[in-house]
PDB file of C-alpha atoms in Angstrom:
ATOM      1  CA  PHE Y   1      -3.996 -11.828 -14.885  1.00 46.00           C
ATOM      2  CA  SER Y   2      -0.079 -11.285 -15.271  1.00 56.00           C
ATOM      3  CA  ASP Y   3      -0.609  -7.560 -14.565  1.00 67.00           C
ATOM      4  CA  PRO Y   4      -2.998  -7.333 -11.631  1.00 65.00           C
ATOM      5  CA  ALA Y   5      -2.544  -3.578 -11.153  1.00 67.00           C
ATOM      6  CA  SER Y   6      -3.786  -3.139 -14.815  1.00 71.00           C
ATOM      7  CA  ASN Y   7      -6.725  -5.233 -14.059  1.00 68.00           C
ATOM      8  CA  LEU Y   8      -7.899  -3.625 -10.810  1.00 75.00           C
ATOM      9  CA  GLY Y   9      -7.990  -0.373 -12.576  1.00 81.00           C
ATOM     10  CA  LEU Y  10      -5.006   1.055 -10.694  1.00 87.00           C
ATOM     11  CA  GLU Y  11      -2.970   1.822 -13.483  1.00 90.00           C
ATOM     12  CA  ASP Y  12      -5.401   4.486 -14.832  1.00 91.00           C
ATOM     13  CA  ILE Y  13      -5.485   6.078 -11.496  1.00 93.00           C
ATOM     14  CA  ILE Y  14      -1.993   6.016 -11.539  1.00 94.00           C
ATOM     15  CA  ARG Y  15      -1.529   7.595 -14.735  1.00 94.00           C
ATOM     16  CA  LYS Y  16      -4.155  10.179 -14.213  1.00 93.00           C
ATOM     17  CA  ALA Y  17      -2.639  11.381 -10.987  1.00 95.00           C
ATOM     18  CA  LEU Y  18       0.913  11.407 -12.454  1.00 93.00           C
ATOM     19  CA  MET Y  19      -0.081  13.237 -15.631  1.00 85.00           C
ATOM     20  CA  GLY Y  20      -1.560  16.236 -13.885  1.00 78.00           C
ATOM     21  CA  ASN Y  21       2.029  16.486 -12.472  1.00 54.00           C
ATOM     22  CA  LEU Y  22       3.462  16.258 -15.812  1.00 52.00           C
ATOM     23  CA  GLU Y  23       1.388  18.945 -17.367  1.00 54.00           C
ATOM     24  CA  GLU Y  24       2.465  21.002 -14.656  1.00 52.00           C
ATOM     25  CA  ARG Y  25       6.026  20.389 -15.306  1.00 51.00           C
ATOM     26  CA  GLN Y  26       5.687  21.096 -18.946  1.00 50.00           C
ATOM     27  CA  ASP Y  27       4.023  24.492 -17.907  1.00 47.00           C
TER      28      ASP Y  27
ATOM     29  CA  ASN B   1     -23.765 -16.906   1.081  1.00 59.00           C
ATOM     30  CA  ARG B   2     -23.775 -13.345   1.803  1.00 71.00           C
ATOM     31  CA  LEU B   3     -20.919 -11.206   0.396  1.00 77.00           C
ATOM     32  CA  TYR B   4     -18.540  -9.252   2.708  1.00 83.00           C
ATOM     33  CA  LEU B   5     -15.731  -6.833   1.872  1.00 83.00           C
ATOM     34  CA  VAL B   6     -13.433  -7.123   4.545  1.00 84.00           C
ATOM     35  CA  CYS B   7     -10.861  -4.655   3.377  1.00 86.00           C
ATOM     36  CA  PRO B   8     -10.736  -1.539   5.555  1.00 88.00           C
ATOM     37  CA  MET B   9     -10.406   0.471   2.434  1.00 86.00           C
ATOM     38  CA  ASN B  10     -14.283   0.305   2.181  1.00 86.00           C
ATOM     39  CA  ILE B  11     -16.748   2.352   4.064  1.00 87.00           C
ATOM     40  CA  SER B  12     -17.972  -0.888   5.944  1.00 87.00           C
ATOM     41  CA  PRO B  13     -17.710  -4.790   5.213  1.00 89.00           C
ATOM     42  CA  HIS B  14     -21.491  -5.141   4.624  1.00 87.00           C
ATOM     43  CA  VAL B  15     -22.532  -4.976   0.895  1.00 85.00           C
ATOM     44  CA  ASN B  16     -26.011  -3.961  -0.323  1.00 83.00           C
ATOM     45  CA  LEU B  17     -27.489  -7.068  -1.570  1.00 81.00           C
ATOM     46  CA  HIS B  18     -29.523  -5.108  -4.002  1.00 86.00           C
ATOM     47  CA  LYS B  19     -26.253  -3.761  -5.984  1.00 86.00           C
ATOM     48  CA  THR B  20     -24.793  -5.662  -8.809  1.00 86.00           C
ATOM     49  CA  GLY B  21     -21.523  -6.814  -9.197  1.00 82.00           C
ATOM     50  CA  HIS B  22     -20.106  -4.026 -11.058  1.00 84.00           C
ATOM     51  CA  GLU B  23     -21.887  -1.824  -8.891  1.00 87.00           C
ATOM     52  CA  VAL B  24     -20.252  -3.391  -5.764  1.00 86.00           C
ATOM     53  CA  TRP B  25     -16.803  -3.074  -7.579  1.00 84.00           C
ATOM     54  CA  GLU B  26     -17.617   0.605  -8.623  1.00 87.00           C
ATOM     55  CA  GLU B  27     -18.513   1.613  -4.993  1.00 86.00           C
ATOM     56  CA  PHE B  28     -15.209  -0.200  -3.664  1.00 85.00           C
ATOM     57  CA  SER B  29     -13.072   1.344  -6.351  1.00 87.00           C
ATOM     58  CA  HIS B  30     -14.742   4.886  -5.441  1.00 88.00           C
ATOM     59  CA  CYS B  31     -13.396   4.382  -1.827  1.00 88.00           C
ATOM     60  CA  PHE B  32      -9.928   3.294  -2.440  1.00 89.00           C
ATOM     61  CA  THR B  33      -9.083   5.640  -5.573  1.00 93.00           C
ATOM     62  CA  PRO B  34      -8.460   8.702  -3.051  1.00 93.00           C
ATOM     63  CA  ALA B  35      -6.113   6.549  -1.350  1.00 93.00           C
ATOM     64  CA  VAL B  36      -4.119   5.478  -4.432  1.00 94.00           C
ATOM     65  CA  ARG B  37      -3.996   9.200  -5.511  1.00 95.00           C
ATOM     66  CA  GLU B  38      -2.735  10.024  -2.240  1.00 95.00           C
ATOM     67  CA  VAL B  39       0.245   7.509  -2.812  1.00 96.00           C
ATOM     68  CA  VAL B  40       0.918   9.027  -6.167  1.00 97.00           C
ATOM     69  CA  GLU B  41       1.290  12.578  -4.559  1.00 97.00           C
ATOM     70  CA  PHE B  42       3.499  11.036  -1.777  1.00 97.00           C
ATOM     71  CA  ALA B  43       5.684   9.487  -4.894  1.00 98.00           C
ATOM     72  CA  LYS B  44       5.906  12.750  -6.417  1.00 97.00           C
ATOM     73  CA  LYS B  45       7.721  14.425  -3.196  1.00 97.00           C
ATOM     74  CA  ILE B  46      10.061  11.510  -3.003  1.00 98.00           C
ATOM     75  CA  PRO B  47      13.337  13.649  -4.115  1.00 97.00           C
ATOM     76  CA  GLY B  48      14.525  12.116  -7.513  1.00 98.00           C
ATOM     77  CA  PHE B  49      11.216  10.188  -8.254  1.00 98.00           C
ATOM     78  CA  ARG B  50       9.903  12.778 -10.856  1.00 97.00           C
ATOM     79  CA  ASP B  51      13.447  12.501 -12.453  1.00 97.00           C
ATOM     80  CA  LEU B  52      12.651   8.606 -13.236  1.00 98.00           C
ATOM     81  CA  SER B  53      10.940   7.876 -16.822  1.00 97.00           C
ATOM     82  CA  GLN B  54       7.468   8.343 -16.791  1.00 96.00           C
ATOM     83  CA  HIS B  55       7.348   4.473 -17.486  1.00 95.00           C
ATOM     84  CA  ASP B  56       9.073   3.770 -14.496  1.00 97.00           C
ATOM     85  CA  GLN B  57       7.394   5.986 -12.259  1.00 97.00           C
ATOM     86  CA  VAL B  58       4.087   4.386 -13.289  1.00 95.00           C
ATOM     87  CA  SER B  59       5.730   0.733 -13.029  1.00 95.00           C
ATOM     88  CA  LEU B  60       6.962   1.432  -9.462  1.00 97.00           C
ATOM     89  CA  LEU B  61       3.467   2.913  -8.494  1.00 96.00           C
ATOM     90  CA  LYS B  62       1.624   0.030  -9.810  1.00 93.00           C
ATOM     91  CA  ALA B  63       3.762  -2.421  -8.295  1.00 94.00           C
ATOM     92  CA  GLY B  64       4.140  -0.730  -4.912  1.00 95.00           C
ATOM     93  CA  THR B  65       0.761   0.900  -4.262  1.00 94.00           C
ATOM     94  CA  PHE B  66      -0.465  -1.789  -1.897  1.00 93.00           C
ATOM     95  CA  GLU B  67       2.722  -2.034  -0.049  1.00 95.00           C
ATOM     96  CA  VAL B  68       2.888   1.653   0.772  1.00 96.00           C
ATOM     97  CA  LEU B  69      -0.885   1.496   1.962  1.00 94.00           C
ATOM     98  CA  VAL B  70      -0.353  -1.345   4.080  1.00 93.00           C
ATOM     99  CA  VAL B  71       2.549   0.607   5.846  1.00 95.00           C
ATOM    100  CA  ARG B  72       0.437   4.062   6.001  1.00 92.00           C
ATOM    101  CA  PHE B  73      -2.697   2.724   7.352  1.00 90.00           C
ATOM    102  CA  ALA B  74      -1.170  -0.022   9.680  1.00 91.00           C
ATOM    103  CA  SER B  75      -2.677   2.363  12.506  1.00 87.00           C
ATOM    104  CA  LEU B  76      -5.956   1.044  11.296  1.00 90.00           C
ATOM    105  CA  PHE B  77      -5.304  -2.546  12.793  1.00 91.00           C
ATOM    106  CA  ASN B  78      -5.620  -2.302  16.563  1.00 91.00           C
ATOM    107  CA  VAL B  79      -3.467  -5.000  17.878  1.00 84.00           C
ATOM    108  CA  LYS B  80      -4.507  -4.225  21.665  1.00 86.00           C
ATOM    109  CA  ASP B  81      -8.245  -4.706  21.358  1.00 90.00           C
ATOM    110  CA  ARG B  82      -7.926  -6.790  17.995  1.00 90.00           C
ATOM    111  CA  THR B  83      -9.924  -4.522  15.945  1.00 93.00           C
ATOM    112  CA  VAL B  84      -9.864  -3.048  12.531  1.00 93.00           C
ATOM    113  CA  THR B  85     -11.154   0.460  11.517  1.00 94.00           C
ATOM    114  CA  PHE B  86     -12.911   0.673   8.425  1.00 93.00           C
ATOM    115  CA  LEU B  87     -12.843   4.272   6.282  1.00 87.00           C
ATOM    116  CA  GLY B  88     -16.165   4.610   7.501  1.00 87.00           C
ATOM    117  CA  GLY B  89     -15.025   5.165  10.951  1.00 91.00           C
ATOM    118  CA  ASN B  90     -16.345   1.908  12.545  1.00 93.00           C
ATOM    119  CA  LYS B  91     -13.928  -0.802  14.340  1.00 94.00           C
ATOM    120  CA  TYR B  92     -14.737  -4.524  13.514  1.00 93.00           C
ATOM    121  CA  SER B  93     -13.272  -7.403  15.794  1.00 93.00           C
ATOM    122  CA  VAL B  94     -11.013  -9.983  14.334  1.00 90.00           C
ATOM    123  CA  GLU B  95     -13.604 -12.579  15.477  1.00 90.00           C
ATOM    124  CA  THR B  96     -16.557 -10.504  13.579  1.00 92.00           C
ATOM    125  CA  LEU B  97     -14.375 -10.251  10.206  1.00 91.00           C
ATOM    126  CA  LYS B  98     -13.274 -13.828  10.614  1.00 89.00           C
ATOM    127  CA  ALA B  99     -17.015 -14.855  10.743  1.00 88.00           C
ATOM    128  CA  MET B 100     -17.528 -12.540   7.276  1.00 88.00           C
ATOM    129  CA  GLY B 101     -14.583 -14.732   5.487  1.00 81.00           C
ATOM    130  CA  SER B 102     -11.496 -12.816   6.278  1.00 82.00           C
ATOM    131  CA  GLY B 103      -8.439 -15.217   6.703  1.00 81.00           C
ATOM    132  CA  TYR B 104      -4.924 -15.513   6.385  1.00 86.00           C
ATOM    133  CA  LEU B 105      -4.583 -12.121   4.752  1.00 88.00           C
ATOM    134  CA  LEU B 106      -6.166 -10.201   7.446  1.00 87.00           C
ATOM    135  CA  ASN B 107      -4.302 -12.116   9.986  1.00 88.00           C
ATOM    136  CA  SER B 108      -0.944 -11.673   8.324  1.00 91.00           C
ATOM    137  CA  MET B 109      -1.688  -7.651   8.096  1.00 90.00           C
ATOM    138  CA  PHE B 110      -2.251  -7.698  11.780  1.00 89.00           C
ATOM    139  CA  ASP B 111       0.905  -9.346  12.473  1.00 91.00           C
ATOM    140  CA  PHE B 112       2.804  -6.859   9.898  1.00 93.00           C
ATOM    141  CA  SER B 113       1.203  -3.851  11.613  1.00 92.00           C
ATOM    142  CA  GLU B 114       1.921  -5.048  15.315  1.00 91.00           C
ATOM    143  CA  LYS B 115       5.527  -5.665  14.475  1.00 92.00           C
ATOM    144  CA  LEU B 116       5.650  -2.442  12.461  1.00 94.00           C
ATOM    145  CA  MET B 117       4.391  -0.122  15.058  1.00 91.00           C
ATOM    146  CA  ASN B 118       6.137  -1.816  17.846  1.00 91.00           C
ATOM    147  CA  LEU B 119       9.342  -0.335  16.237  1.00 93.00           C
ATOM    148  CA  GLY B 120       8.025   3.146  17.352  1.00 92.00           C
ATOM    149  CA  LEU B 121       9.195   5.026  14.361  1.00 95.00           C
ATOM    150  CA  SER B 122       8.613   8.757  13.996  1.00 96.00           C
ATOM    151  CA  GLU B 123       6.592  10.180  11.246  1.00 96.00           C
ATOM    152  CA  GLU B 124       9.765  11.107   9.450  1.00 97.00           C
ATOM    153  CA  GLU B 125      11.149   7.485   9.712  1.00 97.00           C
ATOM    154  CA  MET B 126       7.847   6.193   8.351  1.00 97.00           C
ATOM    155  CA  SER B 127       7.912   8.484   5.541  1.00 97.00           C
ATOM    156  CA  LEU B 128      11.634   7.461   4.411  1.00 98.00           C
ATOM    157  CA  PHE B 129      10.790   3.637   5.023  1.00 98.00           C
ATOM    158  CA  THR B 130       7.710   4.048   2.663  1.00 98.00           C
ATOM    159  CA  ALA B 131       9.874   5.750   0.084  1.00 98.00           C
ATOM    160  CA  VAL B 132      12.183   2.821   0.370  1.00 98.00           C
ATOM    161  CA  VAL B 133       9.166   0.363  -0.060  1.00 98.00           C
ATOM    162  CA  LEU B 134       8.223   2.246  -3.330  1.00 98.00           C
ATOM    163  CA  VAL B 135      11.544   2.787  -5.046  1.00 98.00           C
ATOM    164  CA  SER B 136      12.471  -0.936  -5.614  1.00 97.00           C
ATOM    165  CA  ALA B 137      14.714  -1.897  -8.635  1.00 97.00           C
ATOM    166  CA  ASP B 138      13.595  -5.285  -8.586  1.00 94.00           C
ATOM    167  CA  ARG B 139      10.020  -4.241  -9.811  1.00 95.00           C
ATOM    168  CA  SER B 140       8.902  -5.893 -12.953  1.00 90.00           C
ATOM    169  CA  GLY B 141       8.548  -3.782 -16.250  1.00 91.00           C
ATOM    170  CA  LEU B 142      11.156  -1.361 -15.169  1.00 96.00           C
ATOM    171  CA  GLU B 143      13.142   0.203 -18.212  1.00 97.00           C
ATOM    172  CA  ASN B 144      15.667   1.923 -16.287  1.00 97.00           C
ATOM    173  CA  VAL B 145      16.719  -0.400 -13.644  1.00 98.00           C
ATOM    174  CA  ASN B 146      20.116   1.632 -12.911  1.00 98.00           C
ATOM    175  CA  SER B 147      18.448   4.728 -12.179  1.00 98.00           C
ATOM    176  CA  VAL B 148      15.844   3.073  -9.938  1.00 98.00           C
ATOM    177  CA  GLU B 149      18.552   1.202  -8.285  1.00 98.00           C
ATOM    178  CA  ALA B 150      20.809   4.436  -7.829  1.00 98.00           C
ATOM    179  CA  LEU B 151      17.322   6.306  -5.989  1.00 98.00           C
ATOM    180  CA  GLN B 152      17.066   3.282  -3.933  1.00 98.00           C
ATOM    181  CA  GLU B 153      20.168   3.252  -2.497  1.00 98.00           C
ATOM    182  CA  THR B 154      20.298   6.954  -2.054  1.00 98.00           C
ATOM    183  CA  LEU B 155      16.834   6.388   0.032  1.00 98.00           C
ATOM    184  CA  ILE B 156      18.351   3.298   1.957  1.00 98.00           C
ATOM    185  CA  ARG B 157      21.591   5.205   2.689  1.00 98.00           C
ATOM    186  CA  ALA B 158      19.211   8.245   4.049  1.00 98.00           C
ATOM    187  CA  LEU B 159      16.815   5.692   6.081  1.00 97.00           C
ATOM    188  CA  ARG B 160      20.175   4.121   7.844  1.00 96.00           C
ATOM    189  CA  SER B 161      21.266   7.361   8.529  1.00 97.00           C
ATOM    190  CA  LEU B 162      18.382   8.683  10.032  1.00 97.00           C
ATOM    191  CA  ILE B 163      17.579   5.472  12.026  1.00 97.00           C
ATOM    192  CA  THR B 164      21.020   5.531  13.546  1.00 95.00           C
ATOM    193  CA  ARG B 165      20.905   9.112  14.487  1.00 96.00           C
ATOM    194  CA  ASN B 166      17.684   8.735  16.294  1.00 96.00           C
ATOM    195  CA  HIS B 167      18.016   5.271  17.645  1.00 94.00           C
ATOM    196  CA  PRO B 168      21.682   4.931  18.277  1.00 91.00           C
ATOM    197  CA  ASN B 169      21.188   2.198  21.096  1.00 88.00           C
ATOM    198  CA  GLU B 170      19.054   0.018  18.732  1.00 88.00           C
ATOM    199  CA  SER B 171      20.896  -0.694  16.009  1.00 82.00           C
ATOM    200  CA  ALA B 172      18.599  -3.813  14.850  1.00 93.00           C
ATOM    201  CA  ILE B 173      15.782  -1.195  13.820  1.00 95.00           C
ATOM    202  CA  PHE B 174      17.173  -0.713  10.665  1.00 95.00           C
ATOM    203  CA  THR B 175      17.724  -4.449   9.863  1.00 95.00           C
ATOM    204  CA  LYS B 176      14.221  -5.159  10.988  1.00 95.00           C
ATOM    205  CA  LEU B 177      12.943  -2.559   8.647  1.00 95.00           C
ATOM    206  CA  LEU B 178      14.600  -3.882   5.720  1.00 95.00           C
ATOM    207  CA  LEU B 179      13.311  -7.513   6.672  1.00 95.00           C
ATOM    208  CA  LYS B 180       9.633  -5.845   6.274  1.00 95.00           C
ATOM    209  CA  LEU B 181      10.323  -5.660   2.485  1.00 96.00           C
ATOM    210  CA  PRO B 182       9.844  -9.215   1.851  1.00 96.00           C
ATOM    211  CA  ASP B 183       6.707  -9.424   4.216  1.00 95.00           C
ATOM    212  CA  LEU B 184       5.126  -6.678   2.504  1.00 95.00           C
ATOM    213  CA  ARG B 185       5.969  -8.614  -1.009  1.00 95.00           C
ATOM    214  CA  SER B 186       4.041 -11.643   0.278  1.00 93.00           C
ATOM    215  CA  LEU B 187       1.062  -9.670   1.711  1.00 93.00           C
ATOM    216  CA  ASN B 188       1.115  -7.910  -1.851  1.00 92.00           C
ATOM    217  CA  ASN B 189       0.961 -11.521  -3.646  1.00 90.00           C
ATOM    218  CA  VAL B 190      -1.820 -12.820  -1.534  1.00 89.00           C
ATOM    219  CA  HIS B 191      -3.713  -9.462  -1.921  1.00 88.00           C
ATOM    220  CA  SER B 192      -3.606  -9.144  -5.621  1.00 85.00           C
ATOM    221  CA  GLU B 193      -4.791 -12.726  -6.122  1.00 84.00           C
ATOM    222  CA  GLN B 194      -7.727 -12.193  -3.598  1.00 82.00           C
ATOM    223  CA  LEU B 195      -8.769  -8.804  -5.219  1.00 80.00           C
ATOM    224  CA  LEU B 196      -8.593 -10.398  -8.820  1.00 78.00           C
ATOM    225  CA  ALA B 197     -10.580 -12.991  -7.718  1.00 77.00           C
ATOM    226  CA  PHE B 198     -13.311 -10.901  -6.184  1.00 74.00           C
ATOM    227  CA  LYS B 199     -13.521  -8.724  -8.999  1.00 71.00           C
ATOM    228  CA  VAL B 200     -13.885 -11.938 -11.225  1.00 71.00           C
ATOM    229  CA  HIS B 201     -16.630 -12.912  -8.897  1.00 66.00           C
TER     230      HIS B 201
END
């Protein structure tokens, strides 16, 4: 459990929320 | 041996006994996901945050989301009547939650919330403090520490300037705010341990 955020599923939520923004920037 | 979820990010602390462990976790995850998304949206609005590498944006959010949530939801902890308001809107007394198994973490969050609320910060001050909480160059896994450090220093300078302007006769407020950062780290560590233990359970 060296990476709690990944184990708890936080990383996935964060990446998805950020990616939407990154895609907007590319547009 | 009933199971309770004493985190206010739940609709209520009561767990449906007929649900499997996986279902309970999924339900809990469903409750805290919107709050996590809000933290990401907040981060995007911090000037300079989106200029950091994507890797560092994710690292800062992974490490700091809980701490940001503690600051944002400090008002859920009512110090006067010693109650916690859950997402479902119901209030539960500290004694009730204690009987459900809450302990050091919830008490510590009460203490933190009380001290933070006592500072009487404006919405703008609280937002800037929250940005300082999130943009910390000593988080693990950062690839460009210098960039994060530069942004952190800019935010801290802005916070000091705002606090000094708004509270000219209360110079200790800025120092007190910075001293909240290690408190948040401690809460974060205890919370991560408990949440992981719960998920495994």
